[in-house]
Tab-separated table of N, CA and C in Angstrom:
chain	number	residue	atom	x	y	z
B	37	MET	N	111.988	69.516	112.446
B	37	MET	CA	112.396	70.825	112.918
B	37	MET	C	112.153	70.923	114.416
B	38	ASP	N	113.025	71.646	115.094
B	38	ASP	CA	112.836	71.878	116.509
B	38	ASP	C	111.715	72.886	116.702
B	39	ALA	N	111.070	72.813	117.871
B	39	ALA	CA	109.959	73.719	118.153
B	39	ALA	C	110.421	75.172	118.212
B	40	GLU	N	111.601	75.428	118.792
B	40	GLU	CA	112.066	76.804	118.934
B	40	GLU	C	112.349	77.465	117.590
B	41	PRO	N	113.118	76.843	116.674
B	41	PRO	CA	113.321	77.482	115.369
B	41	PRO	C	112.010	77.683	114.615
B	42	CYS	N	111.082	76.740	114.686
B	42	CYS	CA	109.787	76.898	114.024
B	42	CYS	C	109.052	78.108	114.581
B	43	SER	N	109.078	78.227	115.887
B	43	SER	CA	108.414	79.351	116.535
B	43	SER	C	109.055	80.672	116.118
B	44	MET	N	110.370	80.690	116.028
B	44	MET	CA	111.067	81.914	115.624
B	44	MET	C	110.725	82.280	114.183
B	45	GLU	N	110.691	81.293	113.292
B	45	GLU	CA	110.355	81.559	111.897
B	45	GLU	C	108.922	82.085	111.786
B	46	TYR	N	108.021	81.481	112.518
B	46	TYR	CA	106.614	81.901	112.506
B	46	TYR	C	106.494	83.336	113.021
B	47	GLN	N	107.133	83.634	114.144
B	47	GLN	CA	107.081	84.975	114.726
B	47	GLN	C	107.704	86.020	113.800
B	48	LYS	N	108.802	85.649	113.130
B	48	LYS	CA	109.462	86.565	112.196
B	48	LYS	C	108.491	86.955	111.082
B	49	ARG	N	107.769	86.002	110.559
B	49	ARG	CA	106.832	86.278	109.473
B	49	ARG	C	105.631	87.083	109.959
B	50	LEU	N	105.126	86.758	111.138
B	50	LEU	CA	103.998	87.525	111.687
B	50	LEU	C	104.387	88.975	111.926
B	51	LYS	N	105.588	89.211	112.406
B	51	LYS	CA	106.080	90.573	112.619
B	51	LYS	C	106.164	91.307	111.280
B	52	PHE	N	106.661	90.624	110.266
B	52	PHE	CA	106.780	91.173	108.920
B	52	PHE	C	105.392	91.554	108.366
B	53	ILE	N	104.434	90.641	108.479
B	53	ILE	CA	103.074	90.879	107.974
B	53	ILE	C	102.422	92.034	108.729
B	54	ASP	N	102.582	92.046	110.053
B	54	ASP	CA	101.995	93.105	110.869
B	54	ASP	C	102.588	94.463	110.506
B	55	TYR	N	103.876	94.499	110.234
B	55	TYR	CA	104.528	95.747	109.832
B	55	TYR	C	103.929	96.258	108.518
B	56	ILE	N	103.781	95.387	107.556
B	56	ILE	CA	103.194	95.787	106.266
B	56	ILE	C	101.777	96.301	106.467
B	57	LYS	N	101.013	95.589	107.252
B	57	LYS	CA	99.625	95.994	107.496
B	57	LYS	C	99.576	97.382	108.131
B	58	LYS	N	100.365	97.613	109.153
B	58	LYS	CA	100.328	98.903	109.862
B	58	LYS	C	100.893	100.044	109.026
B	59	LYS	N	102.014	99.803	108.363
B	59	LYS	CA	102.674	100.893	107.637
B	59	LYS	C	102.017	101.213	106.297
B	60	PHE	N	101.607	100.200	105.551
B	60	PHE	CA	101.154	100.432	104.181
B	60	PHE	C	99.639	100.350	103.987
B	61	ILE	N	98.941	99.681	104.884
B	61	ILE	CA	97.505	99.479	104.662
B	61	ILE	C	96.674	100.301	105.637
B	62	ASP	N	96.961	100.186	106.934
B	62	ASP	CA	96.189	100.932	107.923
B	62	ASP	C	96.333	102.435	107.738
B	63	SER	N	97.468	102.872	107.199
B	63	SER	CA	97.694	104.303	106.982
B	63	SER	C	96.917	104.835	105.779
B	64	ASN	N	96.435	103.951	104.911
B	64	ASN	CA	95.678	104.352	103.727
B	64	ASN	C	94.591	103.302	103.452
B	65	PRO	N	93.598	103.201	104.343
B	65	PRO	CA	92.623	102.112	104.249
B	65	PRO	C	91.675	102.184	103.053
B	66	ASN	N	91.529	103.332	102.434
B	66	ASN	CA	90.582	103.472	101.323
B	66	ASN	C	91.214	103.276	99.948
B	67	CYS	N	92.486	102.942	99.915
B	67	CYS	CA	93.149	102.720	98.632
B	67	CYS	C	92.601	101.443	97.989
B	68	LYS	N	92.127	101.548	96.783
B	68	LYS	CA	91.522	100.409	96.085
B	68	LYS	C	92.443	99.834	95.015
B	69	ARG	N	93.744	100.123	95.109
B	69	ARG	CA	94.697	99.609	94.125
B	69	ARG	C	95.316	98.317	94.647
B	70	THR	N	95.456	97.356	93.763
B	70	THR	CA	96.129	96.112	94.104
B	70	THR	C	97.623	96.381	94.159
B	71	LYS	N	98.267	95.916	95.222
B	71	LYS	CA	99.684	96.201	95.396
B	71	LYS	C	100.429	94.977	95.884
B	72	TRP	N	101.708	94.981	95.622
B	72	TRP	CA	102.563	93.929	96.155
B	72	TRP	C	103.727	94.582	96.872
B	73	PHE	N	104.337	93.815	97.723
B	73	PHE	CA	105.381	94.345	98.580
B	73	PHE	C	106.693	93.648	98.246
B	74	TYR	N	107.662	94.442	97.824
B	74	TYR	CA	108.970	93.920	97.457
B	74	TYR	C	109.873	93.973	98.684
B	75	PHE	N	110.602	92.877	98.933
B	75	PHE	CA	111.507	92.803	100.069
B	75	PHE	C	112.585	91.775	99.769
B	76	GLU	N	113.712	91.897	100.448
B	76	GLU	CA	114.820	90.964	100.230
B	76	GLU	C	115.080	90.066	101.423
B	77	ASN	N	114.458	90.377	102.564
B	77	ASN	CA	114.510	89.500	103.734
B	77	ASN	C	113.425	89.937	104.710
B	78	TYR	N	113.199	89.140	105.719
B	78	TYR	CA	112.140	89.438	106.690
B	78	TYR	C	112.612	90.322	107.836
B	79	ASP	N	113.911	90.525	107.947
B	79	ASP	CA	114.440	91.269	109.084
B	79	ASP	C	114.564	92.769	108.845
B	80	ASP	N	114.825	93.183	107.619
B	80	ASP	CA	115.013	94.593	107.306
B	80	ASP	C	113.677	95.204	106.875
B	81	LEU	N	112.846	95.512	107.849
B	81	LEU	CA	111.487	95.978	107.560
B	81	LEU	C	111.472	97.334	106.864
B	82	GLU	N	112.445	98.157	107.144
B	82	GLU	CA	112.489	99.494	106.539
B	82	GLU	C	112.768	99.445	105.036
B	83	SER	N	113.284	98.339	104.541
B	83	SER	CA	113.611	98.255	103.113
B	83	SER	C	112.439	97.766	102.260
B	84	ILE	N	111.308	97.470	102.860
B	84	ILE	CA	110.145	96.994	102.103
B	84	ILE	C	109.643	98.104	101.190
B	85	GLU	N	109.424	97.748	99.937
B	85	GLU	CA	108.910	98.709	98.953
B	85	GLU	C	107.529	98.277	98.499
B	86	ILE	N	106.701	99.263	98.221
B	86	ILE	CA	105.358	98.983	97.731
B	86	ILE	C	105.333	99.234	96.228
B	87	ARG	N	104.701	98.322	95.515
B	87	ARG	CA	104.557	98.452	94.061
B	87	ARG	C	103.104	98.139	93.704
B	88	TYR	N	102.646	98.665	92.586
B	88	TYR	CA	101.228	98.548	92.225
B	88	TYR	C	101.028	97.717	90.969
B	89	PHE	N	99.917	97.013	90.945
B	89	PHE	CA	99.455	96.319	89.753
B	89	PHE	C	98.250	97.075	89.229
B	90	GLU	N	98.190	97.281	87.934
B	90	GLU	CA	97.033	97.942	87.344
B	90	GLU	C	95.888	96.954	87.114
B	91	ILE	N	96.235	95.692	86.924
B	91	ILE	CA	95.228	94.666	86.650
B	91	ILE	C	95.357	93.580	87.719
B	92	GLN	N	94.248	93.227	88.347
B	92	GLN	CA	94.272	92.256	89.435
B	92	GLN	C	94.828	90.900	88.990
B	93	GLU	N	94.572	90.501	87.754
B	93	GLU	CA	95.077	89.219	87.263
B	93	GLU	C	96.610	89.168	87.287
B	94	GLN	N	97.248	90.316	87.069
B	94	GLN	CA	98.710	90.375	87.147
B	94	GLN	C	99.172	90.058	88.567
B	95	ALA	N	98.462	90.568	89.537
B	95	ALA	CA	98.802	90.316	90.940
B	95	ALA	C	98.664	88.838	91.263
B	96	LEU	N	97.600	88.226	90.769
B	96	LEU	CA	97.387	86.806	91.045
B	96	LEU	C	98.446	85.939	90.382
B	97	LYS	N	98.853	86.306	89.166
B	97	LYS	CA	99.930	85.568	88.495
B	97	LYS	C	101.241	85.707	89.263
B	98	TYR	N	101.518	86.921	89.707
B	98	TYR	CA	102.723	87.156	90.494
B	98	TYR	C	102.698	86.302	91.769
B	99	TYR	N	101.563	86.306	92.446
B	99	TYR	CA	101.417	85.553	93.696
B	99	TYR	C	101.608	84.053	93.449
B	100	GLU	N	100.968	83.537	92.411
B	100	GLU	CA	101.100	82.111	92.082
B	100	GLU	C	102.543	81.740	91.757
B	101	LYS	N	103.238	82.617	91.072
B	101	LYS	CA	104.617	82.328	90.663
B	101	LYS	C	105.570	82.294	91.856
B	102	HIS	N	105.388	83.177	92.837
B	102	HIS	CA	106.357	83.351	93.918
B	102	HIS	C	105.934	82.768	95.269
B	103	ARG	N	104.740	82.273	95.391
B	103	ARG	CA	104.219	81.898	96.701
B	103	ARG	C	104.944	80.747	97.388
B	104	TYR	N	105.610	79.878	96.667
B	104	TYR	CA	106.289	78.750	97.301
B	104	TYR	C	107.792	78.955	97.432
B	105	GLU	N	108.273	80.125	97.067
B	105	GLU	CA	109.697	80.415	97.167
B	105	GLU	C	110.062	80.743	98.613
B	106	ASN	N	111.363	80.784	98.896
B	106	ASN	CA	111.803	81.065	100.260
B	106	ASN	C	111.287	82.396	100.777
B	107	LEU	N	111.361	83.452	99.956
B	107	LEU	CA	110.827	84.738	100.378
B	107	LEU	C	109.352	84.878	100.054
B	108	GLY	N	108.870	84.142	99.116
B	108	GLY	CA	107.443	84.122	98.829
B	108	GLY	C	106.910	85.393	98.211
B	109	ALA	N	105.640	85.663	98.520
B	109	ALA	CA	104.947	86.815	97.956
B	109	ALA	C	104.012	87.402	98.996
B	110	CYS	N	103.853	88.703	98.935
B	110	CYS	CA	102.910	89.395	99.806
B	110	CYS	C	102.194	90.424	98.951
B	111	ILE	N	100.862	90.292	98.852
B	111	ILE	CA	100.083	91.224	98.039
B	111	ILE	C	98.826	91.654	98.793
B	112	LEU	N	98.339	92.805	98.425
B	112	LEU	CA	97.027	93.266	98.863
B	112	LEU	C	96.149	93.207	97.632
B	113	SER	N	95.156	92.334	97.659
B	113	SER	CA	94.233	92.237	96.533
B	113	SER	C	92.817	92.317	97.085
B	114	PHE	N	91.853	92.055	96.237
B	114	PHE	CA	90.465	92.243	96.630
B	114	PHE	C	89.632	91.015	96.286
B	115	SER	N	88.719	90.677	97.179
B	115	SER	CA	87.818	89.548	96.942
B	115	SER	C	86.812	89.928	95.862
B	116	CYS	N	86.003	88.972	95.459
B	116	CYS	CA	84.964	89.249	94.456
B	116	CYS	C	83.995	90.324	94.945
B	117	GLU	N	83.822	90.406	96.267
B	117	GLU	CA	82.936	91.416	96.850
B	117	GLU	C	83.621	92.774	97.000
B	118	GLY	N	84.911	92.835	96.685
B	118	GLY	CA	85.652	94.078	96.786
B	118	GLY	C	86.330	94.289	98.128
B	119	ASP	N	86.313	93.289	98.998
B	119	ASP	CA	86.955	93.406	100.301
B	119	ASP	C	88.457	93.211	100.167
B	120	PRO	N	89.258	94.063	100.804
B	120	PRO	CA	90.708	93.925	100.706
B	120	PRO	C	91.220	92.731	101.519
B	121	ILE	N	92.125	91.972	100.907
B	121	ILE	CA	92.735	90.799	101.532
B	121	ILE	C	94.251	90.949	101.433
B	122	LEU	N	94.927	90.882	102.554
B	122	LEU	CA	96.386	90.855	102.557
B	122	LEU	C	96.789	89.393	102.563
B	123	ALA	N	97.458	88.967	101.492
B	123	ALA	CA	97.855	87.570	101.338
B	123	ALA	C	99.366	87.467	101.353
B	124	PHE	N	99.856	86.610	102.229
B	124	PHE	CA	101.286	86.338	102.318
B	124	PHE	C	101.467	84.829	102.222
B	125	GLU	N	102.469	84.420	101.435
B	125	GLU	CA	102.784	82.994	101.395
B	125	GLU	C	104.229	82.816	100.971
B	126	ASP	N	104.909	81.903	101.644
B	126	ASP	CA	106.250	81.494	101.260
B	126	ASP	C	106.355	79.992	101.471
B	127	SER	N	107.552	79.473	101.401
B	127	SER	CA	107.725	78.026	101.525
B	127	SER	C	107.379	77.518	102.921
B	128	TYR	N	107.234	78.416	103.878
B	128	TYR	CA	106.976	78.032	105.262
B	128	TYR	C	105.545	78.281	105.721
B	129	LEU	N	104.946	79.409	105.310
B	129	LEU	CA	103.676	79.844	105.880
B	129	LEU	C	102.746	80.433	104.826
B	130	ALA	N	101.457	80.149	104.966
B	130	ALA	CA	100.405	80.827	104.201
B	130	ALA	C	99.559	81.588	105.212
B	131	TYR	N	99.374	82.898	104.981
B	131	TYR	CA	98.690	83.739	105.956
B	131	TYR	C	97.885	84.793	105.206
B	132	HIS	N	96.569	84.798	105.376
B	132	HIS	CA	95.691	85.750	104.706
B	132	HIS	C	94.854	86.480	105.750
B	133	ILE	N	94.767	87.804	105.606
B	133	ILE	CA	94.010	88.636	106.540
B	133	ILE	C	92.922	89.377	105.774
B	134	ASP	N	91.679	89.307	106.259
B	134	ASP	CA	90.593	90.141	105.758
B	134	ASP	C	90.759	91.500	106.434
B	135	ILE	N	91.081	92.519	105.664
B	135	ILE	CA	91.416	93.826	106.219
B	135	ILE	C	90.198	94.498	106.866
B	136	TYR	N	89.005	94.417	106.233
B	136	TYR	CA	87.829	95.063	106.813
B	136	TYR	C	87.451	94.444	108.153
B	137	LYS	N	87.496	93.138	108.233
B	137	LYS	CA	87.135	92.446	109.476
B	137	LYS	C	88.303	92.381	110.453
B	138	ASN	N	89.510	92.651	109.954
B	138	ASN	CA	90.738	92.516	110.734
B	138	ASN	C	90.839	91.107	111.336
B	139	GLU	N	90.528	90.108	110.491
B	139	GLU	CA	90.557	88.718	110.922
B	139	GLU	C	91.472	87.905	110.014
B	140	CYS	N	92.171	86.976	110.624
B	140	CYS	CA	93.001	86.052	109.861
B	140	CYS	C	92.097	84.967	109.283
B	141	GLU	N	92.129	84.807	107.973
B	141	GLU	CA	91.319	83.778	107.322
B	141	GLU	C	92.094	82.486	107.112
B	142	ILE	N	93.392	82.607	106.873
B	142	ILE	CA	94.240	81.426	106.668
B	142	ILE	C	95.528	81.631	107.450
B	143	SER	N	95.921	80.617	108.180
B	143	SER	CA	97.208	80.603	108.862
B	143	SER	C	97.667	79.152	108.886
B	144	ASP	N	98.375	78.748	107.841
B	144	ASP	CA	98.796	77.357	107.691
B	144	ASP	C	100.292	77.279	107.448
B	145	LEU	N	100.915	76.313	108.102
B	145	LEU	CA	102.310	76.043	107.816
B	145	LEU	C	102.382	75.233	106.533
B	146	ASN	N	103.264	75.598	105.629
B	146	ASN	CA	103.384	74.932	104.334
B	146	ASN	C	104.355	73.772	104.334
B	147	GLU	N	105.227	73.712	105.300
B	147	GLU	CA	106.311	72.723	105.292
B	147	GLU	C	105.803	71.302	105.055
B	148	SER	N	104.811	70.884	105.780
B	148	SER	CA	104.344	69.502	105.656
B	148	SER	C	103.661	69.247	104.312
B	149	LEU	N	103.048	70.274	103.728
B	149	LEU	CA	102.375	70.097	102.443
B	149	LEU	C	103.358	69.815	101.318
B	150	ARG	N	104.573	70.356	101.439
B	150	ARG	CA	105.534	70.226	100.366
B	150	ARG	C	106.748	69.401	100.759
B	151	SER	N	106.624	68.583	101.789
B	151	SER	CA	107.782	67.843	102.268
B	151	SER	C	108.316	66.874	101.217
B	152	ASN	N	107.458	66.406	100.315
B	152	ASN	CA	107.932	65.497	99.279
B	152	ASN	C	108.219	66.221	97.962
B	153	GLY	N	108.203	67.539	97.969
B	153	GLY	CA	108.560	68.306	96.781
B	153	GLY	C	107.411	68.537	95.809
B	154	ARG	N	106.238	68.009	96.074
B	154	ARG	CA	105.102	68.226	95.183
B	154	ARG	C	104.226	69.344	95.714
B	155	SER	N	103.727	70.133	94.837
B	155	SER	CA	102.832	71.209	95.261
B	155	SER	C	101.440	70.635	95.519
B	156	LEU	N	100.666	71.381	96.258
B	156	LEU	CA	99.302	70.966	96.546
B	156	LEU	C	98.508	70.817	95.245
B	157	LYS	N	98.754	71.708	94.279
B	157	LYS	CA	98.053	71.616	92.998
B	157	LYS	C	98.388	70.306	92.287
B	158	ALA	N	99.641	69.906	92.305
B	158	ALA	CA	100.036	68.649	91.670
B	158	ALA	C	99.356	67.465	92.353
B	159	GLU	N	99.245	67.526	93.676
B	159	GLU	CA	98.567	66.452	94.396
B	159	GLU	C	97.091	66.390	94.027
B	160	LEU	N	96.460	67.559	93.920
B	160	LEU	CA	95.040	67.592	93.539
B	160	LEU	C	94.842	67.102	92.110
B	161	ASP	N	95.726	67.513	91.205
B	161	ASP	CA	95.645	67.051	89.820
B	161	ASP	C	95.755	65.526	89.752
B	162	ALA	N	96.676	64.956	90.527
B	162	ALA	CA	96.843	63.502	90.545
B	162	ALA	C	95.586	62.820	91.086
B	163	LEU	N	94.982	63.413	92.110
B	163	LEU	CA	93.759	62.845	92.674
B	163	LEU	C	92.618	62.890	91.660
B	164	VAL	N	92.500	63.987	90.936
B	164	VAL	CA	91.446	64.102	89.914
B	164	VAL	C	91.655	63.048	88.833
B	165	ARG	N	92.902	62.853	88.405
B	165	ARG	CA	93.173	61.827	87.386
B	165	ARG	C	92.780	60.436	87.892
B	166	GLN	N	93.018	60.175	89.159
B	166	GLN	CA	92.629	58.877	89.722
B	166	GLN	C	91.118	58.739	89.762
B	167	LEU	N	90.433	59.809	90.182
B	167	LEU	CA	88.977	59.756	90.311
B	167	LEU	C	88.282	59.641	88.955
B	168	THR	N	88.878	60.227	87.925
B	168	THR	CA	88.273	60.150	86.593
B	168	THR	C	88.704	58.893	85.843
B	169	GLY	N	89.583	58.107	86.443
B	169	GLY	CA	90.014	56.863	85.822
B	169	GLY	C	91.188	57.004	84.878
B	170	GLU	N	91.733	58.211	84.740
B	170	GLU	CA	92.879	58.410	83.854
B	170	GLU	C	94.115	57.694	84.391
B	171	ASP	N	94.329	57.751	85.690
B	171	ASP	CA	95.448	57.073	86.340
B	171	ASP	C	94.887	56.083	87.349
B	172	PRO	N	95.152	54.799	87.158
B	172	PRO	CA	94.675	53.851	88.172
B	172	PRO	C	95.448	54.057	89.471
B	173	PRO	N	94.817	53.822	90.619
B	173	PRO	CA	95.534	53.995	91.883
B	173	PRO	C	96.719	53.045	91.972
B	174	GLN	N	97.765	53.511	92.633
B	174	GLN	CA	98.946	52.672	92.788
B	174	GLN	C	98.665	51.581	93.813
B	175	ARG	N	99.203	50.403	93.543
B	175	ARG	CA	99.059	49.308	94.486
B	175	ARG	C	100.259	49.332	95.426
B	176	ILE	N	99.976	49.085	96.669
B	176	ILE	CA	101.023	49.075	97.683
B	176	ILE	C	101.191	47.638	98.150
B	177	TYR	N	102.395	47.137	98.022
B	177	TYR	CA	102.698	45.762	98.426
B	177	TYR	C	103.514	45.773	99.717
B	178	ASN	N	103.537	44.653	100.388
B	178	ASN	CA	104.329	44.476	101.627
B	178	ASN	C	103.941	45.460	102.697
B	179	CYS	N	102.654	45.634	102.897
B	179	CYS	CA	102.200	46.547	103.936
B	179	CYS	C	102.327	45.912	105.303
C-alpha cells in the first residue's frame, strides 16, 4: 500500500472514532450501559446510530463476530474494574480508548496480521498445537 492511502484510511477511522467519542460518550459520561454503534460507512458521521446491549457478553460476541470485517465493530464496554473502554476494530485498524484516562490503549494496523488470510487466533491455536506436540513443526527445505 502507498503511504498516502494508508494515512488517509487511518485518519478517516480516527475521525470516525473521535466523532463517536464526542457525540455519544462525552455527552453522557456516567452511562453504564454497554452500547454498540451502527454505521454503513466512515464518511457519513451523522448516520451513526447507537444501540444497547443488556448483557455484556452479547456485546463481546458481536465484537468478535464483526471485528475483522471491512466496516468492523465499534462498542463501548467495560473492563473488569468497571472502566469504560471504547473499542473499534475493522480489517484495517484496532483502536481502544480508556475513557476515564482518555488514553489510547491499543492502536494497531491489522493489515499485516491478516495478510495471509489467517486470523491471529488461528495463528495462536496453531502455535499451541505445536508447543503441546499435537502438530509437529513444519520442515522448510531449500532455504
